[in-house]
CSV table of C-alpha atoms and ligand atoms in Angstrom, one decimal:
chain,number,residue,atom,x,y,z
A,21,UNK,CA,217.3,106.5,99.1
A,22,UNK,CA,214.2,104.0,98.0
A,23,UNK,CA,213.4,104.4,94.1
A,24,UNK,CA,210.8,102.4,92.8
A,25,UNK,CA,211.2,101.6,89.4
A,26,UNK,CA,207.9,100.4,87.1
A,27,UNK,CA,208.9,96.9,85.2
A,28,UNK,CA,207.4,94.5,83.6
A,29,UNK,CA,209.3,91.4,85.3
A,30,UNK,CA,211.3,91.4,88.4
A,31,UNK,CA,214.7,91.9,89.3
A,32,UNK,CA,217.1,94.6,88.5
A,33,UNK,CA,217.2,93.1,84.7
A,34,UNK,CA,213.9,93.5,84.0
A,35,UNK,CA,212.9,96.1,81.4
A,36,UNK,CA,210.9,99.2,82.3
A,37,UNK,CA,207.5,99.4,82.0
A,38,UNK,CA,206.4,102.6,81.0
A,39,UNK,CA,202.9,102.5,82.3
A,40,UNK,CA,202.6,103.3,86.0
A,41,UNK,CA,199.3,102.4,87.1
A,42,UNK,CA,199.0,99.2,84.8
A,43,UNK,CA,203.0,97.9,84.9
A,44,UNK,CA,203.1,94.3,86.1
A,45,UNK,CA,206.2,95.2,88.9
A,46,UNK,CA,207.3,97.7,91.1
A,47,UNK,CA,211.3,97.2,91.5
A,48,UNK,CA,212.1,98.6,94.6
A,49,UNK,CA,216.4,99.5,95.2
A,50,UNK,CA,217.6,100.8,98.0
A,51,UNK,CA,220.6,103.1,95.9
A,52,UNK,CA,222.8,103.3,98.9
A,53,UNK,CA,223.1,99.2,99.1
A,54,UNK,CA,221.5,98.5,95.9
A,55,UNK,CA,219.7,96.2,98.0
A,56,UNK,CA,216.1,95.3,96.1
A,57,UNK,CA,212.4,94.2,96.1
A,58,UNK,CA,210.2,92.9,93.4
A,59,UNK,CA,206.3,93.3,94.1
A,60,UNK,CA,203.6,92.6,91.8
A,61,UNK,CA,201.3,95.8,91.0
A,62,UNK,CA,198.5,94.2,93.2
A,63,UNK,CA,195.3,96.3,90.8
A,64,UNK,CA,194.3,93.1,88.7
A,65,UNK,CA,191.8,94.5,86.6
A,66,UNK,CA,190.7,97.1,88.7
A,67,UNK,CA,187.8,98.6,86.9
A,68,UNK,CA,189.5,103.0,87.0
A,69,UNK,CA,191.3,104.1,89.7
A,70,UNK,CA,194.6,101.7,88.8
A,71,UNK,CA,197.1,105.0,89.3
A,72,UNK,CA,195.3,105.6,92.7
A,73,UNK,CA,195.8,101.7,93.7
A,74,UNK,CA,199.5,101.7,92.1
A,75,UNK,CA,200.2,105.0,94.4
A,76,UNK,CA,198.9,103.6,97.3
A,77,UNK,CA,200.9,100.8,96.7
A,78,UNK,CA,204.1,102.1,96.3
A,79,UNK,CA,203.7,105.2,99.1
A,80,UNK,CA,203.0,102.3,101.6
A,81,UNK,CA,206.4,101.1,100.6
A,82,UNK,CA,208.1,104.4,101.6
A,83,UNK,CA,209.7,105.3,98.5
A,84,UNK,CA,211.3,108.3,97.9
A,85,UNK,CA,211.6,108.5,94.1
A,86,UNK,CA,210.1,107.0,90.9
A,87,UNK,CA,210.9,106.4,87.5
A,88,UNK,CA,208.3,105.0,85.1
A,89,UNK,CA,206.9,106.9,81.8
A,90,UNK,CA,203.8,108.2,82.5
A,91,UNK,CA,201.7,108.8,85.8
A,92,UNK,CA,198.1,110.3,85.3
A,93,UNK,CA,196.6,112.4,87.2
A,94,UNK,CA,195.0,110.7,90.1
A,95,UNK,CA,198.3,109.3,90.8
A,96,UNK,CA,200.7,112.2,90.0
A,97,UNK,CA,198.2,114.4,93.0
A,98,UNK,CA,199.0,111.4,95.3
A,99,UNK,CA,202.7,111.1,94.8
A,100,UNK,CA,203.0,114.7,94.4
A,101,UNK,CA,201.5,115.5,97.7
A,102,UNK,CA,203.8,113.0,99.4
A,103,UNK,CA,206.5,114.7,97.8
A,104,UNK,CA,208.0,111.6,95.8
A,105,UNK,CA,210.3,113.3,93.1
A,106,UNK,CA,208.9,111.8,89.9
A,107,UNK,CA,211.5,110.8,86.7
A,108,UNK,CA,211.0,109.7,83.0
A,109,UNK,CA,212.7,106.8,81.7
A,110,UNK,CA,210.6,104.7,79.1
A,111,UNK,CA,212.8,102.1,77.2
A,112,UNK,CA,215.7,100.0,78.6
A,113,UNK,CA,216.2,98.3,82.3
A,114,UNK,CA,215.3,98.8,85.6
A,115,UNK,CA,219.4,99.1,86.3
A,116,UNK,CA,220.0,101.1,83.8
A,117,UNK,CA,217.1,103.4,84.9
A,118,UNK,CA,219.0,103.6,88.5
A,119,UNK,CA,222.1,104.6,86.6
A,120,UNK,CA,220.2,106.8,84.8
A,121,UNK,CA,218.7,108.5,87.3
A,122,UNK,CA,221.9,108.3,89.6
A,123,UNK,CA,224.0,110.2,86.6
A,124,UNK,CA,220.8,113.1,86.3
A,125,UNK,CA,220.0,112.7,83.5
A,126,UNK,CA,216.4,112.2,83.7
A,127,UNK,CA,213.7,114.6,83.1
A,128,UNK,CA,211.0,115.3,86.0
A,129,UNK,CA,207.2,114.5,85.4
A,130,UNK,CA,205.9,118.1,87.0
A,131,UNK,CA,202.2,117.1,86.3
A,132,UNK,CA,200.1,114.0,85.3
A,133,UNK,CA,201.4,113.1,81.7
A,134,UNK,CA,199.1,110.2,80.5
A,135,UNK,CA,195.1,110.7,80.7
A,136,UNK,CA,194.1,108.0,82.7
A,137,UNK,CA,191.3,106.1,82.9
A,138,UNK,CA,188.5,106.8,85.2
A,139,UNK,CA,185.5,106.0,82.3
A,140,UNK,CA,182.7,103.3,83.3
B,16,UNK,CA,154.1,101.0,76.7
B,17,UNK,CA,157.9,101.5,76.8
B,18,UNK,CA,160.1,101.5,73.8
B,19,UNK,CA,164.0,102.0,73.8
B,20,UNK,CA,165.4,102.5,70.2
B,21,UNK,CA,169.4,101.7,70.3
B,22,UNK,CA,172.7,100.7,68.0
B,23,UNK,CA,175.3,99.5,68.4
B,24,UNK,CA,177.1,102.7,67.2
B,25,UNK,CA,176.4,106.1,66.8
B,26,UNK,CA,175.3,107.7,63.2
B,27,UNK,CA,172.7,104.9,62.2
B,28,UNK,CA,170.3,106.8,62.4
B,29,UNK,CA,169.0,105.8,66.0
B,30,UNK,CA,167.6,109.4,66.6
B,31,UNK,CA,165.6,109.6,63.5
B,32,UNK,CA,163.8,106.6,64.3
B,33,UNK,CA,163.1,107.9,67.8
B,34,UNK,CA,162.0,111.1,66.9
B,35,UNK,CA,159.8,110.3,64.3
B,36,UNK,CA,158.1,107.2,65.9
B,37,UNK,CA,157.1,109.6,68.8
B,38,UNK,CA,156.3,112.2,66.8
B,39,UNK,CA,153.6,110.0,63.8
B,40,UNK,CA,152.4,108.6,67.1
B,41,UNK,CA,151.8,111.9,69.3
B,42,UNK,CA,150.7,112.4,72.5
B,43,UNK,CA,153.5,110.4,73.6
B,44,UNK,CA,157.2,111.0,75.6
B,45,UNK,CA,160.2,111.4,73.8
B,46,UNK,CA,163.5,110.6,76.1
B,47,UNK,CA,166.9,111.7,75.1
B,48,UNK,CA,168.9,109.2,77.2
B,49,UNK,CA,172.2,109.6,75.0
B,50,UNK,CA,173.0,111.7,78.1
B,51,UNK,CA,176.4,113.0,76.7
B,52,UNK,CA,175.5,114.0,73.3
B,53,UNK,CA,171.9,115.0,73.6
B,54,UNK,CA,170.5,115.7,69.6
B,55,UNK,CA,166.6,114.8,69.8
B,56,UNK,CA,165.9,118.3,70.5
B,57,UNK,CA,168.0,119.3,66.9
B,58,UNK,CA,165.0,117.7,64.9
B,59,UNK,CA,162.5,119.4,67.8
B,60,UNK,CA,163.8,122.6,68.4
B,61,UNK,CA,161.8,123.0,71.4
B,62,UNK,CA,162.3,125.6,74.1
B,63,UNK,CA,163.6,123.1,77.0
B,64,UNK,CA,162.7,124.0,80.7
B,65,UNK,CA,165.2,122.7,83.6
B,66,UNK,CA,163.5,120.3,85.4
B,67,UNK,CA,166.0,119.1,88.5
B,68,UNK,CA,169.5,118.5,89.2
B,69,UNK,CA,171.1,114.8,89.0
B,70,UNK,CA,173.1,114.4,91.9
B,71,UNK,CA,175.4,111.6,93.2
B,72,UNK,CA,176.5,111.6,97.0
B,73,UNK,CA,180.1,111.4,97.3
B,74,UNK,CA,181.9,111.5,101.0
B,75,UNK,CA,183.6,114.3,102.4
B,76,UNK,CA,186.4,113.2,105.1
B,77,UNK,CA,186.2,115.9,108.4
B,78,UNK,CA,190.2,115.6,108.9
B,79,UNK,CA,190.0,117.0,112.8
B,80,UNK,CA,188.2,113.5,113.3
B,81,UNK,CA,190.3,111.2,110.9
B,82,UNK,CA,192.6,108.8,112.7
B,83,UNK,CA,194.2,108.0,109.3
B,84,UNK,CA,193.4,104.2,110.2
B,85,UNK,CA,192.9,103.4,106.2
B,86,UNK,CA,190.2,101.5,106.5
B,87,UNK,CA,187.8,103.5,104.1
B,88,UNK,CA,190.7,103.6,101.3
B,89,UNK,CA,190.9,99.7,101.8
B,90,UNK,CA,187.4,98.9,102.3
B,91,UNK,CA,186.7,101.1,98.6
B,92,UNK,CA,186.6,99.2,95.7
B,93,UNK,CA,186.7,101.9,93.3
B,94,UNK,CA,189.9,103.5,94.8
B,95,UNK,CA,188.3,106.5,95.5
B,96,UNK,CA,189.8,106.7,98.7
B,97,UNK,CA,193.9,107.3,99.2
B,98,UNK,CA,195.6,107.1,102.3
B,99,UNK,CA,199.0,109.3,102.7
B,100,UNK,CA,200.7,109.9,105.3
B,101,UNK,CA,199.0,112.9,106.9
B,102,UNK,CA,196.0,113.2,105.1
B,103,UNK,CA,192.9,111.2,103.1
B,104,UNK,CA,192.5,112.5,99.6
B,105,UNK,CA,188.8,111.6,97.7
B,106,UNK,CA,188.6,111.4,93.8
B,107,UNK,CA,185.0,111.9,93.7
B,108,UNK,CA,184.7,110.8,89.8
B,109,UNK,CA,186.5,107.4,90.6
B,110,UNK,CA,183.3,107.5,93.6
B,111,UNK,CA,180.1,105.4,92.5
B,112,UNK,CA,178.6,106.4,95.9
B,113,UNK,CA,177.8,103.4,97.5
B,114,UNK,CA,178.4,105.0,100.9
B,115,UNK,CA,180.8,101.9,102.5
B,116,UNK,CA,183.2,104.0,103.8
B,117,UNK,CA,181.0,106.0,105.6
B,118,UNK,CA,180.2,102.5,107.9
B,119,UNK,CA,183.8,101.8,108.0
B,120,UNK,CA,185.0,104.5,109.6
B,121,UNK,CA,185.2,104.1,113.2
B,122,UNK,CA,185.3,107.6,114.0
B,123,UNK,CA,182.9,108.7,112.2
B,124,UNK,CA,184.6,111.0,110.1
B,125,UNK,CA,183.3,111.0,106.8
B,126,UNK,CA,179.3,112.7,105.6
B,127,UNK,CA,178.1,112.5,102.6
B,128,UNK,CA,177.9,115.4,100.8
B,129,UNK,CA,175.6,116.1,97.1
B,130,UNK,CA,177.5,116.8,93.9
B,131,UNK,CA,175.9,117.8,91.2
B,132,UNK,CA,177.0,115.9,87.2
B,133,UNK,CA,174.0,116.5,84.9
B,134,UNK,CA,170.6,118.3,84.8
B,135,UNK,CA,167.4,117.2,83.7
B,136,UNK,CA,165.0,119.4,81.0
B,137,UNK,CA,161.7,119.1,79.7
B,138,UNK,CA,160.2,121.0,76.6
B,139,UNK,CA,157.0,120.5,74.6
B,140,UNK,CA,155.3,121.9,71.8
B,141,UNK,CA,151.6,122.0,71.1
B,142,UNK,CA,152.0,121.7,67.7
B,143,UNK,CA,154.0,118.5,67.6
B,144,UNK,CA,152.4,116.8,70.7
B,145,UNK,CA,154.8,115.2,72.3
B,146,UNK,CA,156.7,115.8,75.5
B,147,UNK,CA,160.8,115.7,75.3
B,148,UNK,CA,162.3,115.1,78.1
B,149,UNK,CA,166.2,115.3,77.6
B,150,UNK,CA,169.2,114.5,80.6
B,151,UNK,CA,172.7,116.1,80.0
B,152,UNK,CA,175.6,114.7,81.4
B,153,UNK,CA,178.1,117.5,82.4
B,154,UNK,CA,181.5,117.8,80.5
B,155,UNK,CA,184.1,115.7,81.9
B,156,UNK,CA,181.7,113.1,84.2
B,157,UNK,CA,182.1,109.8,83.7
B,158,UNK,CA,179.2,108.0,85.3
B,159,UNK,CA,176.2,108.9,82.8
B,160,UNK,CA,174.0,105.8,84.2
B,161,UNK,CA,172.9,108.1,87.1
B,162,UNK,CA,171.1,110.6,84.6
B,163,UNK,CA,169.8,108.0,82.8
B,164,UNK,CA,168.3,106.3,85.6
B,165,UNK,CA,166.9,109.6,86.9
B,166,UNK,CA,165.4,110.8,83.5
B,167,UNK,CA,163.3,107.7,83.0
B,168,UNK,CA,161.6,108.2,86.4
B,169,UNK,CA,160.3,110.9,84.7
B,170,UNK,CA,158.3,108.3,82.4
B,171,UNK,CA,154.6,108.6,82.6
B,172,UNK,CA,153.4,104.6,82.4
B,173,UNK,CA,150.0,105.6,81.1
B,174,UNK,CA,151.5,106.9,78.0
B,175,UNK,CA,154.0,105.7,75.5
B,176,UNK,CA,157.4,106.4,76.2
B,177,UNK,CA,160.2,106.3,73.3
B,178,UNK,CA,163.9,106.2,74.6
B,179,UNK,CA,166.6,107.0,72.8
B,180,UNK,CA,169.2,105.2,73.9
B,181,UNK,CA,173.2,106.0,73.9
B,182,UNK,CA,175.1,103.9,71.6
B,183,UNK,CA,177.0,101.3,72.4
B,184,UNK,CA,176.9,98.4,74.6
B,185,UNK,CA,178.5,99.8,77.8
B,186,UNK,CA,177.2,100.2,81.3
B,187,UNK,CA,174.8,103.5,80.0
B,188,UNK,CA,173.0,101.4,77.5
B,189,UNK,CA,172.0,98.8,79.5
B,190,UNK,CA,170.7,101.8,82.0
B,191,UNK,CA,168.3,102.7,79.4
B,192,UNK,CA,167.1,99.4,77.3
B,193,UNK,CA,166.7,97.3,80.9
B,194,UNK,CA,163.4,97.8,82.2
B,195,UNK,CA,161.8,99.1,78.7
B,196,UNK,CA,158.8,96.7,77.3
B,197,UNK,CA,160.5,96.2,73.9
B,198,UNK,CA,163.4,97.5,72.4
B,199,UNK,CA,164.1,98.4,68.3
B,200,UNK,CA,167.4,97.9,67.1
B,201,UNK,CA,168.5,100.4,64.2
B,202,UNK,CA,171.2,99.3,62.3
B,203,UNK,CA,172.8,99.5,58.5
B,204,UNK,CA,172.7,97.1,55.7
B,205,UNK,CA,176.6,97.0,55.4
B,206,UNK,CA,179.3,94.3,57.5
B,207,UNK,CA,180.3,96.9,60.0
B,208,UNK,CA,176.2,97.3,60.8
B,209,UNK,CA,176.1,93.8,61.0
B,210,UNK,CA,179.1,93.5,63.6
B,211,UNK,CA,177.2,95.9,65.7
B,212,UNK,CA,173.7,94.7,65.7
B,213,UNK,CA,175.3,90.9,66.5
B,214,UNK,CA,177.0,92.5,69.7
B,215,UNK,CA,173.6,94.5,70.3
B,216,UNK,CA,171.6,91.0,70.0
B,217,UNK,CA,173.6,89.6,72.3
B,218,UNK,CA,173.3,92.4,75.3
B,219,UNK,CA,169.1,92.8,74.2
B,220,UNK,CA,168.9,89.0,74.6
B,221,UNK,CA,171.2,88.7,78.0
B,222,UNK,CA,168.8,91.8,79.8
B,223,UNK,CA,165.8,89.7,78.5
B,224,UNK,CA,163.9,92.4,76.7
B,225,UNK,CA,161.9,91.4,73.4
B,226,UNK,CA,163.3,93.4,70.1
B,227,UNK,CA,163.1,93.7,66.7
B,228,UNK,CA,165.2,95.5,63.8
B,229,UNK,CA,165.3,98.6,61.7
B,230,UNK,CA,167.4,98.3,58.7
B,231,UNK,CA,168.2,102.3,57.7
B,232,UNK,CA,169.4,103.6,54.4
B,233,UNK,CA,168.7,100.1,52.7
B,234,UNK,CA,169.8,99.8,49.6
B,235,UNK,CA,173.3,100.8,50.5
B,236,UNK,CA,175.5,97.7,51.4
B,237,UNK,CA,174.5,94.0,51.2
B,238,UNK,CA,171.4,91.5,52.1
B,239,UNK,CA,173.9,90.2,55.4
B,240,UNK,CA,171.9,91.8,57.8
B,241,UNK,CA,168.7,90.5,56.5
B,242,UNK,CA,169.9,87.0,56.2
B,243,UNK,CA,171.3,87.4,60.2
B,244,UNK,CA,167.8,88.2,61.1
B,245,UNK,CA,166.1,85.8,59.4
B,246,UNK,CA,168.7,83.0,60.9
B,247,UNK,CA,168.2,84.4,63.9
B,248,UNK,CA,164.4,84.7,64.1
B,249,UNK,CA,164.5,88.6,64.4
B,250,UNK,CA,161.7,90.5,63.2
B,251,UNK,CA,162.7,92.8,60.5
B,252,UNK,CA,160.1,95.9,61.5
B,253,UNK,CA,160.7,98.3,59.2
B,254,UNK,CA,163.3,99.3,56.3
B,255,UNK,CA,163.9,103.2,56.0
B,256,UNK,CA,165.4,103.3,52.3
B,257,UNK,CA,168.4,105.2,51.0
B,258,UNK,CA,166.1,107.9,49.8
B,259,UNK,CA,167.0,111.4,48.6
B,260,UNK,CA,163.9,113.2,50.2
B,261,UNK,CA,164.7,111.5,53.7
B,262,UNK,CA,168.0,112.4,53.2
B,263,UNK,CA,167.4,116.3,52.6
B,264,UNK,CA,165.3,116.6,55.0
B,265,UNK,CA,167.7,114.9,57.3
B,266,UNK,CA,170.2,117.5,56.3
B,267,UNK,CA,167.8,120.2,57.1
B,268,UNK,CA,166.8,118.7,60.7
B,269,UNK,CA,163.2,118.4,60.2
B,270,UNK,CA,161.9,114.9,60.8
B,271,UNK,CA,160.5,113.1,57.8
B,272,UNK,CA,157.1,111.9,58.6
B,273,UNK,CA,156.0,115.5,59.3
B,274,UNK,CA,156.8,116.1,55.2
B,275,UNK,CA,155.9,112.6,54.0
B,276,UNK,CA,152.2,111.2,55.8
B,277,UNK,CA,153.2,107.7,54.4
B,278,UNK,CA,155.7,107.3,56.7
B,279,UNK,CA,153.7,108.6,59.4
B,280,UNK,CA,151.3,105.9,58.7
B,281,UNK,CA,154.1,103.7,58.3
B,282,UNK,CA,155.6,104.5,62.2
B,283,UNK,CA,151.8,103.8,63.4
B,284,UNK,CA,152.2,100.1,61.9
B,285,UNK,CA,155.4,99.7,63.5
B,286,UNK,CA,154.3,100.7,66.9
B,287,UNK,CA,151.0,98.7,66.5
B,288,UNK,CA,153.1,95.4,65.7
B,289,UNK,CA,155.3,96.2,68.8
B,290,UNK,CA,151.6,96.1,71.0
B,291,UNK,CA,150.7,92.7,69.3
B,292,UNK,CA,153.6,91.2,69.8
B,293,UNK,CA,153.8,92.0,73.3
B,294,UNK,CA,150.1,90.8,74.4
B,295,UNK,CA,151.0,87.8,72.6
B,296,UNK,CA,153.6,87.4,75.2
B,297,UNK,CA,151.1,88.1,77.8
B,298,UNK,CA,153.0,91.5,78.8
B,299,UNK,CA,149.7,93.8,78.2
C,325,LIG,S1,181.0,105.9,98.7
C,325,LIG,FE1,181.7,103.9,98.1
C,325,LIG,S2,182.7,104.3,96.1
C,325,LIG,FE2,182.6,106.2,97.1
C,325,LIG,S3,184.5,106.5,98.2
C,325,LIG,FE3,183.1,105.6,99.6
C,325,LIG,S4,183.4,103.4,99.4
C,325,LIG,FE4,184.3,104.3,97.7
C,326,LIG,S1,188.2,105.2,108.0
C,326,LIG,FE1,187.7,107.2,108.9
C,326,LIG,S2,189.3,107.5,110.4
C,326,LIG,FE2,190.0,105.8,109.1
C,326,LIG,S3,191.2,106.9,107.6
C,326,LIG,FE3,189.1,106.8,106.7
C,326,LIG,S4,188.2,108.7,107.3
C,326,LIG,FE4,190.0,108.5,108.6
């Protein structure tokens, strides 16, 4: 199973970003191996439509789940619709989000739960 | 002769000084271009007559032709485009229409289709005459500039045209004080009125449009704005004092200078210094 975990550095140490479209780092862990892959959020300063970029981003990657602290709603109808099982985890590590999520104990994101920012 | 009044924030008093310049100088236009909070018509009360649709195009994908090659979502710089893996999905409010994905595609999948975010109204009045014409975003678009854009085509060059702008100094501002003749600043005579007519200076002066200053309600606050302007070289045009007859009349919606003819009078001099200054420059 791939689970992409928002950060704000790399690595497994890094601490969780809560922000999904505007995190620095996707942390990528394959659970199984606990294999991983940093990448940098490639949306700059994208001017609205961040979430959308982040999505694409992270669905090109193949992931199966994500844990982050809010998605709006742009992004939430994208993962949704490629079935990605969403999780909330907003303070501590990317590890200990894995954990987290490995033990159930996180709580699904069932529609977009930050506004987002489509304004010009 | 067009005239935007703007501020760098709302509540200065922006639409007071629009109203009543167009109405002491009559037989002019009067455009509400604060698109998502229209409130000349609250002083006018006139009965306002639909005029047109504003429309933006924004694609529509035909999915029996999409290859789901991506190249529309990559070639979109406003990520208005996703790619998943069986389908394209379109946020038309992230869209700013610019039709590039339409050439992209190679299969020719995606048309552009009309979508309607605002209307455009007209009223006018023979008593007052003047001509509103008033553009209303609808709830929950975010691109006002198109409305904007489309209301002042409605300007009739052989008149003069008042705009009231939207405050700020974002994108929808900048729709409405760009191609005016000369544009008055409203502001207040306290710091925080001073901050925002600096930051309005500076966008005014970067679009290249000649302007002057308002000072409403003086007597409140300090002489910081004055002193700014007269560092600056920025005509002070007019000071609307912090008077209680402006102010209850204010509170009752009916614009001053049809209760006080000095002020009427007062407007006239205004808008006749505006015309002088601007055949000095050699622009009439
Ligand atoms: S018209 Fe332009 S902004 Fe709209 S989706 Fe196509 S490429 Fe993006
Ligand atoms: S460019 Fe055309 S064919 Fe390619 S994904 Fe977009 S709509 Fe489909």
């Amino acid at each position: 199973m791939k689970i992409c975990v928002t950060a704000s550095n790399s690595g497994l140490e890094a601490s969780v970003d809560p922000h999904f479209g505007r995190c620095k780092y996707f942390v990528l862990v394959d659970s199984k191996s606990m294999e991983f892959e940093s990448i940098e959020n490639g949306q700059g300063s994208a001017s609205g439509g961040a979430g959308v970029q982040a999505a694409q981003q992270v669905i090109g990657k193949g992931i199966d789940v994500l844990i982050t602290g809010s998605v709006g709603p742009n992004a939430f109808s994208l993962l949704s619709s490629e079935g990605i099982e969403m999780k909330i985890f907003s303070s501590g590590s990317v590890i200990e989000a894995i954990r987290a999520y490995e033990f159930g104990s996180l709580e699904s994101i069932d529609s977009a739960n930050s506004p987002g920012k489509s304004k010009m | 002769m067009k005239i935007a009044i703007a501020s760098g924030k709302g509540g200065t008093g922006k639409t007071t000084v629009a109203v009543n310049l167009a109405l002491a100088l009559g037989n002019a236009q009067l455009l509400d271009c604060d698109v998502e909070e229209p409130n000349c018509n609250l002083f006018l009360g006139f009965d306002l007559e639909k005029q047109e649709d504003v429309t933006i195009t924004v694609p529509e994908v035909d999915s029996e032709k999409c290859s789901l090659c991506g190249k529309c979502a990559e070639f979109c710089q406003y990520n208005a485009i996703a790619k998943l893996s069986s389908s394209i999905m379109l946020f038309p409010k992230l869209c700013h229409g610019c039709g590039g994905c339409v050439l992209v595609c190679p299969e020719n999948a995606i048309t552009e289709e009309k979508r309607s975010i605002g209307i455009i109204e007209k009223g006018t009045d023979e008593h007052f005459n003047i001509e509103l014409l008033q553009g209303t975003l609808n709830i929950g678009e975010p691109m006002a500039s198109p409305v904007i854009r489309q209301l002042q085509a409605h300007i009739d060059e052989s008149t003069v045209a008042i705009v009231d702008s939207p405050p700020g100094t974002a994108c929808p501002v900048i729709a409405s004080v760009a191609e005016m003749d000369y544009c008055v600043l409203v502001t207040e005579p306290t710091p925080f009125g001073l901050n925002d007519l600096a930051l309005m200076v500076d966008l005014v002066r970067q679009l290249d449009v000649q302007f002057g200053v308002v000072i409403n309600r003086h007597g409140i606050g300090d002489a910081r704005v004055e002193d700014y302007c007269r560092a600056e070289r920025i005509p002070i045009l007019m000071k609307i004092p912090n008077d209680r007859e402006i102010a209850v009349l204010y509170s009752k919606g009916i614009p001053f200078v049809e209760q006080m003819p000095l002020w009427k009078e007062n407007f006239r001099e205004l808008y006749r210094y505006i015309c002088k200054f601007i055949s000095y420059q050699g622009g009439f």
